[in-house]
């Protein structure tokens, strides 16, 4: 039986939900997935850190108060965030990185990923910053160190998008995609269709936990722009940077615009899209688009996300599901760990 030792970097909602899943489901995973997970280190800038090579109690971690320095209450815990020590020295095989996204330089998350990969540890992350801004460098680093760097949760949380497109749609020749890739802005637009004002709708999205720490990143399209960069680089082999993607958000849409669209049999949606042009170049944008009601993305309401891939062999393939949420995003980390396990098992079977 395989047991992976796991270090959790960032202990906000996502890694806390992963600890809860481990507490509840480890025995089930043993039979269902062929492995169990043991948490050997946790670090968080606000809560502090704790390490134990023999394993920490996942249920107690999941219940830890959210007060500053709370890790100090645990045996061996400290209110200092010993990030480097936890990543490099707590004996983990896999680092689960789920700190906040910094859209400017991807730090400190990028350094966390770098330290782990250089030390020969697999990394699973839900963080858009390191992938959108430093994806090529981190992937090359992982390859050089013969470890995995997985980031399914960076786009549409646990709804399988990246692996679905790269593995199940491989060979279908994807030529582009368009997606509703931000739950907050879609929730806001849906609330506005019900007559709620923009500011009130944003407040509701914050209260429900969909919005980024700074909700302007959601409604101005910056969050979607990072996701467009990730998907275009992964699926279209583009080499886009954030500045290659034109970006307009939904803040200028009024209740009148939305009512007029309804009258005309259409809905406003914030769409992130990329397309391969005839000359091979990739054009990419984030913008509000008026979709007629028969468009595959027009019926997506509330905080739900969806992406529609265009491929030469299948035409449009659309997948919808949650794009945010603690447990939903923790599931993305689990799906990355499952992928690591399956690859390792395959290598063992072939003596590679
Ligand atoms: N704030 C994001 C959203 C969370 O609303 O979709 C996931 O990236």
XYZ file of C-alpha atoms and ligand atoms in Angstrom:
360
model
C 0.000 0.000 0.000
C 1.364 3.381 -0.986
C 1.310 6.208 1.538
C 2.211 9.680 0.286
C 3.552 12.200 2.787
C 1.993 15.568 2.148
C 2.913 19.109 3.168
C 0.221 21.781 2.959
C 1.450 25.255 2.042
C -1.230 27.851 2.735
C -3.952 26.750 5.128
C -6.961 28.766 4.000
C -10.185 27.155 2.849
C -8.753 24.855 0.176
C -6.009 22.986 2.066
C -8.233 22.919 5.160
C -10.899 21.200 3.040
C -8.231 18.763 1.820
C -7.338 17.978 5.460
C -11.037 17.366 6.138
C -11.278 15.001 3.141
C -8.199 13.129 4.384
C -9.770 12.826 7.852
C -12.986 11.453 6.389
C -11.860 9.426 3.390
C -8.326 8.071 3.768
C -9.520 4.513 4.403
C -11.901 4.685 1.447
C -9.044 5.929 -0.780
C -6.933 2.950 0.288
C -9.327 0.554 -1.475
C -10.696 2.921 -4.121
C -7.495 4.652 -5.225
C -4.667 2.447 -3.912
C -3.031 5.023 -1.662
C -3.445 6.984 1.541
C -2.212 10.457 2.454
C -0.334 11.480 5.600
C 0.072 15.165 6.424
C 3.616 15.800 7.726
C 3.753 19.589 7.603
C 1.519 22.653 7.336
C 2.535 26.277 6.950
C 0.519 29.438 6.618
C 1.603 33.081 6.746
C -1.222 33.964 9.168
C -1.641 30.785 11.224
C 1.996 29.664 11.629
C 3.353 26.170 11.030
C 3.659 22.653 12.376
C 5.677 19.608 11.281
C 5.755 15.964 12.307
C 7.354 13.263 10.168
C 5.195 10.661 11.922
C 2.035 12.394 10.759
C -0.336 15.091 12.001
C -3.975 14.471 12.877
C -5.950 15.643 9.842
C -9.226 16.050 11.775
C -7.592 18.329 14.380
C -5.980 20.389 11.625
C -9.308 20.799 9.835
C -10.846 22.100 13.082
C -7.991 24.521 13.897
C -9.283 28.015 14.788
C -8.690 30.662 12.124
C -7.023 33.053 14.572
C -3.530 34.482 13.998
C -0.791 32.103 15.142
C -3.264 29.272 15.868
C -0.731 26.578 14.843
C 1.131 27.360 18.089
C -1.721 25.591 19.946
C -0.724 22.262 18.333
C 2.025 20.060 19.808
C 5.273 21.159 18.148
C 3.516 24.063 16.410
C 4.757 27.630 16.130
C 3.240 30.946 15.170
C 6.069 31.471 12.672
C 5.395 30.472 9.076
C 8.410 28.221 8.496
C 7.685 27.932 4.780
C 11.133 26.916 3.621
C 11.610 24.332 6.390
C 8.171 22.791 5.821
C 8.674 22.580 2.054
C 12.249 21.345 2.096
C 12.718 19.433 5.341
C 9.529 17.869 6.669
C 9.976 14.697 4.633
C 7.031 15.293 2.283
C 6.776 13.531 -1.089
C 4.142 15.978 -2.348
C 3.636 19.691 -1.650
C 0.044 20.963 -1.905
C 0.384 24.677 -2.621
C -2.799 26.726 -2.100
C -1.741 30.205 -1.068
C -3.400 33.349 -2.440
C -2.896 34.306 -6.087
C -0.639 37.260 -6.685
C -1.390 38.278 -10.291
C 1.620 40.626 -10.587
C 4.631 38.351 -10.044
C 3.085 35.110 -8.776
C 4.981 35.355 -5.474
C 5.472 33.954 -2.919
C 3.756 30.908 -4.464
C 6.226 30.636 -7.343
C 9.171 30.437 -4.934
C 7.336 27.791 -2.892
C 6.860 25.690 -6.057
C 10.497 26.255 -7.101
C 11.909 25.190 -3.699
C 9.828 22.015 -3.743
C 10.652 21.041 -7.331
C 14.377 21.737 -6.832
C 14.248 19.483 -3.767
C 12.745 16.646 -5.872
C 9.206 16.898 -4.495
C 6.014 16.680 -6.540
C 3.907 19.854 -6.510
C 0.129 20.100 -6.795
C -1.284 23.613 -6.828
C -4.543 25.478 -7.356
C -2.730 28.779 -7.731
C -3.097 30.601 -11.065
C -0.175 32.993 -10.552
C 2.748 30.548 -10.827
C 1.259 28.810 -13.891
C 0.155 31.877 -15.831
C 3.341 33.827 -15.097
C 6.064 31.163 -14.729
C 4.480 27.969 -16.088
C 7.155 27.104 -18.672
C 10.017 27.574 -16.191
C 8.322 25.499 -13.465
C 7.393 22.683 -15.870
C 10.989 22.498 -17.113
C 12.248 22.479 -13.515
C 9.889 19.599 -12.666
C 11.062 17.648 -15.689
C 14.744 18.156 -14.816
C 14.100 16.876 -11.301
C 11.941 13.974 -12.478
C 8.902 15.043 -10.454
C 5.359 16.105 -11.313
C 3.995 19.642 -11.410
C 0.181 19.472 -11.551
C -2.322 22.343 -11.522
C -5.761 21.082 -12.581
C -7.436 23.374 -10.025
C -5.977 26.557 -11.476
C -8.873 26.690 -13.972
C -12.465 25.782 -12.967
C -11.396 24.281 -9.600
C -12.234 20.562 -9.485
C -14.165 20.478 -12.761
C -11.823 18.591 -15.082
C -10.755 20.905 -17.870
C -6.985 20.862 -18.372
C -6.527 17.103 -18.153
C -9.761 16.459 -20.065
C -8.557 18.594 -22.952
C -4.927 17.410 -22.891
C -5.631 13.713 -22.455
C -9.177 12.827 -23.534
C -9.282 15.361 -26.384
C -5.681 14.736 -27.496
C -5.672 14.226 -31.257
C -8.989 16.038 -31.776
C -7.019 19.158 -32.864
C -8.373 21.854 -30.578
C -8.391 25.185 -32.410
C -9.808 27.379 -29.666
C -12.051 27.733 -26.665
C -14.458 30.154 -25.088
C -15.438 29.971 -21.480
C -17.278 31.396 -18.520
C -14.266 31.131 -16.252
C -15.162 33.373 -13.335
C -17.942 32.372 -10.962
C -18.204 35.762 -9.288
C -18.856 37.721 -12.477
C -21.344 35.144 -13.763
C -23.095 35.193 -10.375
C -23.215 39.007 -10.487
C -24.674 39.001 -14.019
C -27.283 36.423 -12.986
C -28.238 38.505 -9.918
C -28.532 41.590 -12.129
C -30.909 39.660 -14.411
C -33.046 39.292 -11.278
C -32.949 43.084 -10.792
C -30.186 43.374 -8.155
C -27.717 46.267 -8.495
C -24.059 45.612 -9.404
C -22.570 46.558 -5.990
C -25.104 44.491 -4.024
C -24.486 41.491 -6.273
C -20.697 41.774 -5.727
C -21.261 41.923 -1.946
C -23.332 38.739 -2.124
C -20.589 36.975 -4.112
C -18.066 38.014 -1.437
C -20.319 36.756 1.352
C -20.699 33.416 -0.427
C -16.900 33.070 -0.754
C -16.692 33.071 -4.574
C -14.846 36.362 -4.964
C -11.076 36.862 -4.882
C -9.605 38.766 -1.917
C -9.872 41.805 -4.188
C -13.153 41.361 -6.143
C -12.067 43.857 -8.800
C -9.915 40.986 -10.143
C -13.172 39.086 -10.747
C -15.364 41.779 -12.252
C -12.665 43.519 -14.296
C -11.640 40.270 -15.975
C -8.111 39.957 -14.520
C -8.851 36.567 -12.954
C -10.202 35.267 -16.280
C -7.189 36.660 -18.125
C -4.842 34.456 -16.056
C -7.046 31.438 -16.836
C -7.063 32.258 -20.566
C -3.248 32.404 -20.529
C -3.111 29.011 -18.774
C -5.583 27.305 -21.130
C -4.135 28.829 -24.310
C -0.583 27.833 -23.365
C -1.631 24.332 -22.310
C -4.046 23.481 -25.112
C -3.002 25.589 -28.079
C 0.709 25.509 -27.380
C 0.611 29.306 -27.323
C 3.332 31.266 -25.622
C 1.033 33.965 -24.298
C 1.818 36.325 -21.492
C -0.829 38.256 -19.599
C -0.288 41.364 -21.749
C -1.160 39.410 -24.923
C -4.768 39.035 -23.757
C -7.080 42.033 -24.215
C -9.139 42.496 -21.077
C -12.474 44.180 -20.378
C -14.717 43.345 -17.433
C -18.410 43.643 -16.643
C -18.374 46.778 -14.479
C -19.783 48.977 -17.242
C -22.853 46.787 -17.867
C -26.063 48.355 -16.571
C -29.410 46.857 -15.550
C -30.791 48.431 -18.749
C -28.228 46.558 -20.926
C -29.203 43.323 -19.226
C -32.938 43.916 -19.571
C -32.529 44.810 -23.260
C -30.595 41.570 -23.845
C -33.367 39.557 -22.173
C -35.932 41.262 -24.395
C -33.843 40.328 -27.472
C -33.491 36.638 -26.452
C -29.857 36.949 -25.341
C -27.681 37.124 -22.199
C -24.513 39.040 -21.351
C -21.637 36.783 -20.291
C -18.006 37.497 -19.403
C -16.163 35.333 -21.922
C -12.500 34.348 -21.884
C -11.499 33.035 -25.293
C -8.533 32.100 -27.473
C -8.460 31.029 -31.106
C -5.777 29.811 -33.465
C -5.806 32.052 -36.550
C -5.153 30.916 -40.127
C -1.537 32.148 -39.882
C -0.982 30.042 -36.744
C -1.005 32.970 -34.324
C -3.265 32.895 -31.266
C -5.696 35.707 -30.521
C -7.017 35.882 -26.968
C -9.452 38.112 -25.113
C -11.589 38.638 -22.048
C -14.746 40.650 -22.709
C -18.470 40.794 -22.057
C -20.251 39.145 -24.997
C -23.921 39.100 -25.866
C -24.801 35.427 -26.413
C -28.057 34.424 -28.042
C -30.049 32.000 -25.904
C -29.137 29.015 -28.112
C -25.366 29.449 -27.534
C -23.933 26.519 -25.460
C -22.720 28.939 -22.753
C -25.879 31.088 -22.564
C -27.706 28.809 -20.113
C -24.875 28.795 -17.544
C -26.173 30.683 -14.498
C -24.963 31.661 -11.051
C -21.425 30.804 -9.943
C -21.173 27.850 -12.338
C -18.336 27.887 -14.896
C -18.225 26.309 -18.345
C -15.826 26.052 -21.239
C -16.565 25.124 -24.808
C -13.618 23.733 -26.791
C -13.657 23.887 -30.575
C -11.909 20.965 -32.227
C -11.469 19.839 -35.818
C -12.700 16.288 -35.213
C -15.504 16.827 -32.677
C -16.672 20.390 -33.233
C -17.729 21.989 -29.950
C -17.266 20.051 -26.702
C -18.652 21.846 -23.650
C -18.043 21.042 -20.005
C -19.661 22.845 -17.091
C -19.301 22.599 -13.330
C -18.107 24.435 -10.255
C -15.271 26.908 -10.794
C -14.692 27.773 -7.147
C -15.416 26.493 -3.647
C -13.280 24.978 -0.925
C -14.106 21.288 -1.260
C -14.423 21.576 -5.039
C -10.915 23.044 -5.262
C -9.533 20.546 -2.745
C -10.867 17.840 -5.053
C -8.657 19.297 -7.809
C -5.623 18.707 -5.558
C -6.799 15.142 -4.970
C -7.206 14.618 -8.729
C -3.614 15.833 -9.222
C -2.375 13.396 -6.557
C -4.318 10.572 -8.210
C -2.603 11.466 -11.488
C 0.813 11.370 -9.795
C -0.027 7.973 -8.289
C -1.259 6.556 -11.591
C 1.892 7.727 -13.419
C 4.124 6.253 -10.693
C 2.238 2.946 -10.809
C 2.594 2.791 -14.588
C 6.333 3.485 -14.338
C 6.721 0.728 -11.741
C 4.819 -1.746 -13.890
C 7.141 -1.018 -16.795
C 10.280 -0.871 -14.608
C 11.031 2.672 -15.783
N -12.781 34.255 -7.719
C -12.796 33.143 -8.610
C -14.179 33.019 -9.218
C -12.405 31.899 -7.867
O -15.084 33.769 -8.807
O -14.389 32.218 -10.108
C -11.761 30.841 -8.681
O -10.649 31.261 -9.401
